[in-house]
Amino acid sequence: MLVVMKKDSNQQAIDRVCDLIRARGFAPHVMPGAVRIAIGVTGNQGFVEIENLESVDGVMEVIHVTSPHKLVSRDVHPEDTIVDVRGVPIGGKEIVVMAGPCAVESREQVMHIAREVKRLGARMLRGGAFKPRTSPYAFQGLKKQGLEFLAEAREETGLPIVTEVKDTDNLELVAEYADLLQIGARNMQNFTLLEEVGKLRKPVLLKRGMSATIKELLLAAEYIMSQGNYQVILCERGIRTFEDSTRNTLDLNAVPVMKALSHLPVVVDPSHGIGLWSKVTPMARASVAAGADALIIEVHHEPQKALSDGAQSLTPKSFALLMRDVRRIAAAVDRTVASGE
Ligand code: PEP
Ligand code: MN
């Protein structure tokens, strides 16, 4: 359910509506927009009458939202949401490129890559410190030390950090360092983790599970938002199909579909989506053409020595070409990509 308030309604009227919603045992979610203030109602099953609601000063109308993902839905928030990650807006005219290694491997490695991607126009630094690996014997990440190296790279370059939080045990620690908390594909339906990040007031990058439908991704985002954290970015990173020529199948259909269903920004990860470095750039170009609000790209200065995902990592030299190309495509769709130094 959605309560639409008149644009000029005051705080007192908003509080009154929220109190009436709470009195019925439901949760109010105030979502200010450019043309109206909406108050989403969650916790109700189907349409319910809330006494006196329509007669409260400032209430314009009460709408029944039929989609199962309410707060994520465009019905609730018609304008695009812009998520601010330490001063970098995601979801606006600028297409933000996040880049960096799959995993933080050493201080030197992450500092070197951070300087390179910054020079080439990346606006955020990616890098995993807690790595969810398929094999228990594979490199699991530098953990706290990895976070410290990322913070040092942010200090020097000014690039905000996106890094994965793998479990609730380490959430407090990772949230201390991360500017954007990444929930990995393998955790998209870890509902406890989703609820815990929902209690924070920090932006979240939610990756699509490798066998998850778009609806399931949107409902996973709803878990986060239902707890009051509305700063969610959806990420398409490829799904499992019968095709085995590539690591995953990058589902670019998801971009326009999610943009239509939801007001949240959409990021595409062509690195994991295709898994082959030489094909990352064409898919990055296609992602921008399809309407992505941001890209997340794996870059390593020595991919053959990388401790994870070397096969899909671009060298700084090939990343430079990707940036040149996506700038051209962005201009064709009336968007921009930051220029390098
Ligand atoms: C990653 O970003 O390095 C990663 C592990 O991604 P995903 O969860 O999409 O596999
Ligand atoms: Mn990776």
Short mmCIF file of C-alpha atoms and ligand atoms in Angstrom, two decimals:
data_model
loop_
_atom_site.label_atom_id
_atom_site.label_comp_id
_atom_site.label_asym_id
_atom_site.label_seq_id
_atom_site.Cartn_x
_atom_site.Cartn_y
_atom_site.Cartn_z
CA MET A 1 0.00 0.00 0.00
CA LEU A 2 1.13 3.49 -0.72
CA VAL A 3 0.01 6.76 0.81
CA VAL A 4 0.66 9.69 -1.52
CA MET A 5 1.00 13.00 0.26
CA LYS A 6 0.51 16.43 -1.26
CA LYS A 7 3.80 17.98 -2.26
CA ASP A 8 3.51 20.77 0.27
CA SER A 9 2.41 18.58 3.20
CA ASN A 10 4.31 19.30 6.38
CA GLN A 11 6.24 17.03 8.74
CA GLN A 12 3.35 16.97 11.20
CA ALA A 13 1.04 15.47 8.58
CA ILE A 14 3.68 12.89 7.63
CA ASP A 15 4.17 11.93 11.29
CA ARG A 16 0.42 11.62 11.77
CA VAL A 17 0.15 9.20 8.82
CA CYS A 18 3.13 7.18 10.08
CA ASP A 19 1.54 6.92 13.55
CA LEU A 20 -1.74 5.64 12.10
CA ILE A 21 0.16 3.03 10.08
CA ARG A 22 2.16 1.91 13.12
CA ALA A 23 -0.96 1.78 15.27
CA ARG A 24 -2.24 -0.95 12.94
CA GLY A 25 0.98 -2.92 13.38
CA PHE A 26 2.41 -2.05 9.94
CA ALA A 27 5.66 -0.28 9.00
CA PRO A 28 5.73 3.15 7.29
CA HIS A 29 8.55 4.01 4.84
CA VAL A 30 8.77 7.68 3.93
CA MET A 31 10.10 8.09 0.39
CA PRO A 32 10.48 11.71 -0.68
CA GLY A 33 10.43 12.38 -4.42
CA ALA A 34 10.68 15.40 -6.67
CA VAL A 35 6.95 15.69 -7.31
CA ARG A 36 5.38 14.00 -4.29
CA ILE A 37 6.10 12.44 -0.92
CA ALA A 38 5.12 8.78 -0.79
CA ILE A 39 4.77 6.67 2.32
CA GLY A 40 5.08 2.97 1.60
CA VAL A 41 3.29 0.57 3.94
CA THR A 42 4.74 -2.88 4.58
CA GLY A 43 3.64 -5.70 6.84
CA ASN A 44 0.04 -5.74 5.59
CA GLN A 45 -1.43 -8.70 3.70
CA GLY A 46 -3.37 -7.34 0.74
CA PHE A 47 -5.37 -4.14 0.86
CA VAL A 48 -6.44 -3.03 4.31
CA GLU A 49 -8.40 -0.02 5.41
CA ILE A 50 -6.60 2.21 7.88
CA GLU A 51 -9.18 4.32 9.61
CA ASN A 52 -9.02 8.08 9.14
CA LEU A 53 -6.03 7.82 6.84
CA GLU A 54 -7.65 9.48 3.87
CA SER A 55 -8.96 12.33 6.00
CA VAL A 56 -5.55 13.28 7.45
CA ASP A 57 -4.51 16.70 6.26
CA GLY A 58 -2.03 16.42 3.40
CA VAL A 59 -3.04 12.95 2.18
CA MET A 60 -3.74 12.97 -1.55
CA GLU A 61 -4.55 9.32 -2.19
CA VAL A 62 -4.07 5.78 -0.93
CA ILE A 63 -2.98 3.32 -3.61
CA HIS A 64 -2.98 -0.45 -3.50
CA VAL A 65 0.46 -1.71 -4.68
CA THR A 66 0.02 -5.12 -6.25
CA SER A 67 3.67 -6.01 -6.93
CA PRO A 68 5.25 -8.27 -4.28
CA HIS A 69 8.33 -6.06 -4.18
CA LYS A 70 6.83 -2.85 -2.96
CA LEU A 71 9.59 -0.50 -1.86
CA VAL A 72 11.77 -1.60 -4.80
CA SER A 73 8.98 -0.92 -7.26
CA ARG A 74 8.60 2.10 -9.51
CA ASP A 75 4.96 2.35 -8.44
CA VAL A 76 6.20 3.60 -5.08
CA HIS A 77 8.94 5.87 -6.40
CA PRO A 78 8.45 6.88 -10.05
CA GLU A 79 11.75 8.80 -10.36
CA ASP A 80 15.13 7.08 -10.61
CA THR A 81 16.82 6.71 -7.24
CA ILE A 82 20.31 8.12 -7.05
CA VAL A 83 22.52 6.40 -4.49
CA ASP A 84 25.31 8.56 -3.14
CA VAL A 85 28.46 6.58 -2.41
CA ARG A 86 30.83 8.89 -0.55
CA GLY A 87 30.04 11.74 -2.95
CA VAL A 88 29.81 9.61 -6.11
CA PRO A 89 26.20 9.59 -7.37
CA ILE A 90 25.04 6.32 -8.93
CA GLY A 91 21.89 6.32 -11.04
CA GLY A 92 22.19 9.80 -12.55
CA LYS A 93 23.42 10.95 -15.95
CA GLU A 94 26.98 9.84 -15.31
CA ILE A 95 27.74 6.16 -15.78
CA VAL A 96 30.09 5.29 -12.93
CA VAL A 97 32.89 2.81 -13.58
CA MET A 98 34.08 0.82 -10.55
CA ALA A 99 37.31 -1.06 -11.15
CA GLY A 100 40.01 -2.97 -9.34
CA PRO A 101 41.24 -6.47 -8.62
CA CYS A 102 38.97 -9.41 -7.87
CA ALA A 103 40.84 -9.84 -4.57
CA VAL A 104 43.19 -7.64 -2.59
CA GLU A 105 46.45 -9.63 -2.65
CA SER A 106 49.00 -7.25 -1.18
CA ARG A 107 49.46 -3.60 -0.32
CA GLU A 108 51.59 -2.99 -3.42
CA GLN A 109 49.14 -4.77 -5.71
CA VAL A 110 46.07 -2.82 -4.63
CA MET A 111 47.89 0.54 -4.49
CA HIS A 112 49.29 0.04 -7.96
CA ILE A 113 45.94 -0.98 -9.49
CA ALA A 114 44.08 1.80 -7.65
CA ARG A 115 46.43 4.44 -9.09
CA GLU A 116 46.06 3.01 -12.59
CA VAL A 117 42.26 2.77 -12.63
CA LYS A 118 41.95 6.24 -11.11
CA ARG A 119 44.22 7.65 -13.82
CA LEU A 120 42.03 6.03 -16.47
CA GLY A 121 38.74 7.45 -15.17
CA ALA A 122 37.36 4.88 -12.69
CA ARG A 123 35.30 6.59 -9.96
CA MET A 124 35.36 3.75 -7.42
CA LEU A 125 37.78 1.03 -6.37
CA ARG A 126 36.65 -2.59 -6.11
CA GLY A 127 38.51 -5.38 -4.31
CA GLY A 128 37.55 -8.37 -2.19
CA ALA A 129 39.05 -8.95 1.25
CA PHE A 130 36.67 -11.77 2.22
CA LYS A 131 36.42 -13.99 -0.85
CA PRO A 132 33.65 -16.57 -1.31
CA ARG A 133 35.59 -19.27 -3.19
CA THR A 134 34.16 -22.43 -4.72
CA SER A 135 37.08 -24.47 -3.33
CA PRO A 136 38.00 -24.32 0.37
CA TYR A 137 41.68 -24.58 -0.70
CA ALA A 138 41.56 -21.49 -2.93
CA PHE A 139 42.78 -18.06 -1.70
CA GLN A 140 40.19 -16.81 0.77
CA GLY A 141 41.31 -13.18 0.91
CA LEU A 142 43.45 -11.09 3.26
CA LYS A 143 40.45 -10.31 5.46
CA LYS A 144 41.02 -7.39 7.89
CA GLN A 145 44.43 -6.61 6.44
CA GLY A 146 42.87 -6.46 2.97
CA LEU A 147 40.37 -3.90 4.23
CA GLU A 148 43.21 -1.83 5.66
CA PHE A 149 45.02 -1.85 2.30
CA LEU A 150 41.80 -0.77 0.58
CA ALA A 151 41.43 2.10 3.05
CA GLU A 152 44.99 3.16 2.32
CA ALA A 153 44.28 3.12 -1.42
CA ARG A 154 41.16 5.23 -0.83
CA GLU A 155 43.18 7.64 1.26
CA GLU A 156 45.69 8.17 -1.53
CA THR A 157 43.41 8.14 -4.58
CA GLY A 158 40.15 9.46 -3.10
CA LEU A 159 38.27 6.55 -4.72
CA PRO A 160 35.42 5.17 -2.59
CA ILE A 161 35.63 1.43 -1.90
CA VAL A 162 33.27 -1.39 -2.86
CA THR A 163 34.05 -4.67 -1.11
CA GLU A 164 32.16 -7.86 -0.32
CA VAL A 165 30.65 -8.79 3.02
CA LYS A 166 30.40 -12.58 3.13
CA ASP A 167 28.64 -13.19 6.44
CA THR A 168 27.00 -11.48 9.39
CA ASP A 169 29.97 -12.27 11.68
CA ASN A 170 32.17 -9.83 9.77
CA LEU A 171 29.52 -7.29 8.84
CA GLU A 172 30.47 -4.74 11.47
CA LEU A 173 34.14 -4.91 10.48
CA VAL A 174 33.54 -4.71 6.71
CA ALA A 175 31.01 -1.88 7.13
CA GLU A 176 33.66 0.12 9.00
CA TYR A 177 35.79 0.23 5.85
CA ALA A 178 33.41 -0.15 2.88
CA ASP A 179 31.68 2.79 1.25
CA LEU A 180 29.52 0.37 -0.74
CA LEU A 181 28.83 -3.06 0.76
CA GLN A 182 28.79 -5.81 -1.84
CA ILE A 183 26.56 -8.83 -1.34
CA GLY A 184 27.84 -11.54 -3.64
CA ALA A 185 25.88 -13.77 -6.00
CA ARG A 186 26.23 -16.72 -3.62
CA ASN A 187 24.64 -14.73 -0.82
CA MET A 188 21.77 -13.11 -2.69
CA GLN A 189 19.28 -15.17 -0.74
CA ASN A 190 21.10 -15.17 2.59
CA PHE A 191 18.10 -13.55 4.21
CA THR A 192 19.76 -13.04 7.58
CA LEU A 193 22.60 -11.12 5.93
CA LEU A 194 20.12 -9.10 3.84
CA GLU A 195 18.19 -8.10 6.96
CA GLU A 196 21.35 -7.16 8.83
CA VAL A 197 22.63 -4.88 6.04
CA GLY A 198 19.08 -3.53 5.90
CA LYS A 199 19.54 -2.27 9.45
CA LEU A 200 22.59 -0.23 8.42
CA ARG A 201 22.41 3.11 6.67
CA LYS A 202 25.10 2.36 4.13
CA PRO A 203 24.77 1.76 0.36
CA VAL A 204 24.55 -1.87 -0.76
CA LEU A 205 25.50 -3.45 -4.10
CA LEU A 206 23.31 -6.54 -4.40
CA LYS A 207 24.51 -9.07 -6.98
CA ARG A 208 22.09 -11.36 -8.74
CA GLY A 209 22.39 -15.01 -7.74
CA MET A 210 23.67 -17.20 -10.55
CA SER A 211 20.37 -19.09 -10.74
CA ALA A 212 18.08 -16.33 -9.53
CA THR A 213 15.27 -14.80 -11.53
CA ILE A 214 14.89 -11.04 -11.79
CA LYS A 215 11.88 -11.24 -9.45
CA GLU A 216 13.95 -13.08 -6.84
CA LEU A 217 16.65 -10.39 -7.07
CA LEU A 218 14.03 -7.68 -6.59
CA LEU A 219 12.61 -9.51 -3.57
CA ALA A 220 16.11 -9.84 -2.12
CA ALA A 221 16.45 -6.04 -2.48
CA GLU A 222 13.06 -5.72 -0.77
CA TYR A 223 14.48 -7.58 2.26
CA ILE A 224 17.12 -4.86 2.62
CA MET A 225 14.71 -1.98 2.04
CA SER A 226 12.04 -3.42 4.35
CA GLN A 227 14.51 -2.81 7.20
CA GLY A 228 14.79 0.87 6.29
CA ASN A 229 17.96 0.90 4.18
CA TYR A 230 16.84 2.35 0.86
CA GLN A 231 20.30 2.75 -0.67
CA VAL A 232 20.37 -0.38 -2.81
CA ILE A 233 22.01 -0.90 -6.21
CA LEU A 234 21.05 -3.96 -8.28
CA CYS A 235 23.80 -5.86 -10.10
CA GLU A 236 23.53 -8.15 -13.13
CA ARG A 237 26.61 -10.42 -13.16
CA GLY A 238 25.61 -13.29 -15.43
CA ILE A 239 23.51 -16.38 -14.82
CA ARG A 240 24.06 -20.11 -15.29
CA THR A 241 22.71 -21.48 -18.54
CA PHE A 242 23.46 -24.52 -20.72
CA GLU A 243 26.06 -22.42 -22.57
CA ASP A 244 29.58 -23.43 -21.60
CA SER A 245 31.70 -21.34 -23.97
CA THR A 246 31.64 -18.57 -21.39
CA ARG A 247 31.77 -18.59 -17.57
CA ASN A 248 28.21 -17.28 -17.27
CA THR A 249 25.61 -15.81 -19.60
CA LEU A 250 25.37 -12.06 -19.08
CA ASP A 251 21.65 -11.39 -19.05
CA LEU A 252 21.43 -7.92 -20.53
CA ASN A 253 17.65 -8.36 -20.78
CA ALA A 254 17.70 -7.76 -17.04
CA VAL A 255 18.85 -4.15 -17.47
CA PRO A 256 15.79 -2.65 -19.21
CA VAL A 257 13.47 -5.04 -17.36
CA MET A 258 14.78 -4.00 -13.93
CA LYS A 259 14.88 -0.32 -14.89
CA ALA A 260 11.19 -0.57 -15.80
CA LEU A 261 10.12 -2.48 -12.69
CA SER A 262 12.31 -0.64 -10.19
CA HIS A 263 13.58 2.84 -9.42
CA LEU A 264 16.91 1.48 -8.12
CA PRO A 265 20.17 1.95 -10.08
CA VAL A 266 21.43 -1.01 -12.11
CA VAL A 267 25.09 -1.98 -12.34
CA VAL A 268 26.49 -4.52 -14.81
CA ASP A 269 29.48 -6.76 -14.10
CA PRO A 270 30.65 -8.03 -17.50
CA SER A 271 33.83 -9.52 -15.95
CA HIS A 272 31.95 -12.27 -14.09
CA GLY A 273 29.24 -12.21 -16.74
CA ILE A 274 31.44 -13.57 -19.50
CA GLY A 275 34.59 -14.62 -17.62
CA LEU A 276 37.00 -14.06 -20.53
CA TRP A 277 39.09 -10.88 -20.46
CA SER A 278 39.16 -10.38 -24.22
CA LYS A 279 35.35 -10.27 -24.33
CA VAL A 280 34.76 -8.01 -21.35
CA THR A 281 35.01 -4.77 -23.33
CA PRO A 282 32.38 -5.68 -25.98
CA MET A 283 29.98 -6.65 -23.18
CA ALA A 284 30.77 -3.44 -21.27
CA ARG A 285 29.87 -1.50 -24.42
CA ALA A 286 26.63 -3.47 -24.74
CA SER A 287 25.81 -2.88 -21.05
CA VAL A 288 26.07 0.87 -21.49
CA ALA A 289 23.93 0.72 -24.63
CA ALA A 290 21.32 -1.32 -22.72
CA GLY A 291 21.00 1.37 -20.02
CA ALA A 292 23.37 0.36 -17.21
CA ASP A 293 23.94 3.09 -14.59
CA ALA A 294 27.38 1.75 -13.68
CA LEU A 295 29.92 -0.94 -14.56
CA ILE A 296 32.09 -3.01 -12.26
CA ILE A 297 35.25 -4.29 -13.92
CA GLU A 298 38.09 -6.52 -12.71
CA VAL A 299 41.55 -5.10 -13.43
CA HIS A 300 44.93 -6.63 -12.55
CA HIS A 301 48.39 -5.47 -13.65
CA GLU A 302 49.60 -9.09 -13.77
CA PRO A 303 46.49 -11.17 -14.57
CA GLN A 304 48.51 -14.36 -15.10
CA LYS A 305 49.68 -14.13 -11.47
CA ALA A 306 46.31 -13.16 -9.98
CA LEU A 307 45.15 -15.23 -7.01
CA SER A 308 41.57 -15.16 -8.27
CA ASP A 309 39.78 -14.45 -11.56
CA GLY A 310 42.93 -13.70 -13.59
CA ALA A 311 41.31 -15.07 -16.75
CA GLN A 312 38.69 -12.34 -16.73
CA SER A 313 40.89 -9.47 -15.51
CA LEU A 314 41.86 -6.64 -17.83
CA THR A 315 45.33 -5.13 -17.70
CA PRO A 316 45.40 -1.35 -17.19
CA LYS A 317 46.24 -1.09 -20.88
CA SER A 318 43.12 -2.96 -22.01
CA PHE A 319 41.06 -1.18 -19.35
CA ALA A 320 42.09 2.11 -20.99
CA LEU A 321 40.55 0.90 -24.26
CA LEU A 322 37.38 -0.17 -22.46
CA MET A 323 37.09 3.32 -20.97
CA ARG A 324 37.59 4.95 -24.36
CA ASP A 325 34.87 2.76 -25.89
CA VAL A 326 32.29 3.16 -23.12
CA ARG A 327 32.71 6.93 -23.27
CA ARG A 328 31.72 6.81 -26.93
CA ILE A 329 28.69 4.59 -26.33
CA ALA A 330 27.66 6.70 -23.32
CA ALA A 331 27.59 9.83 -25.48
CA ALA A 332 25.32 8.03 -27.97
CA VAL A 333 22.77 7.32 -25.21
CA ASP A 334 23.06 10.80 -23.70
CA ARG A 335 25.11 9.72 -20.70
CA THR A 336 28.67 10.51 -19.62
CA VAL A 337 31.67 8.58 -18.31
CA ALA A 338 34.36 10.43 -16.36
CA SER A 339 37.49 11.26 -18.28
CA GLY A 340 40.85 10.06 -17.07
CA GLU A 341 43.80 12.24 -16.08
C1 PEP B 1 33.42 -10.75 -7.14
O1 PEP B 1 32.90 -9.64 -7.34
O2 PEP B 1 34.64 -10.94 -7.17
C2 PEP B 1 32.52 -11.90 -6.93
C3 PEP B 1 32.88 -12.94 -6.18
O3 PEP B 1 31.35 -11.77 -7.59
P1 PEP B 1 30.06 -12.73 -7.67
O4 PEP B 1 29.48 -12.74 -6.29
O5 PEP B 1 29.19 -12.04 -8.67
O6 PEP B 1 30.52 -14.07 -8.14
MN MN B 2 35.98 -11.99 -9.02
#
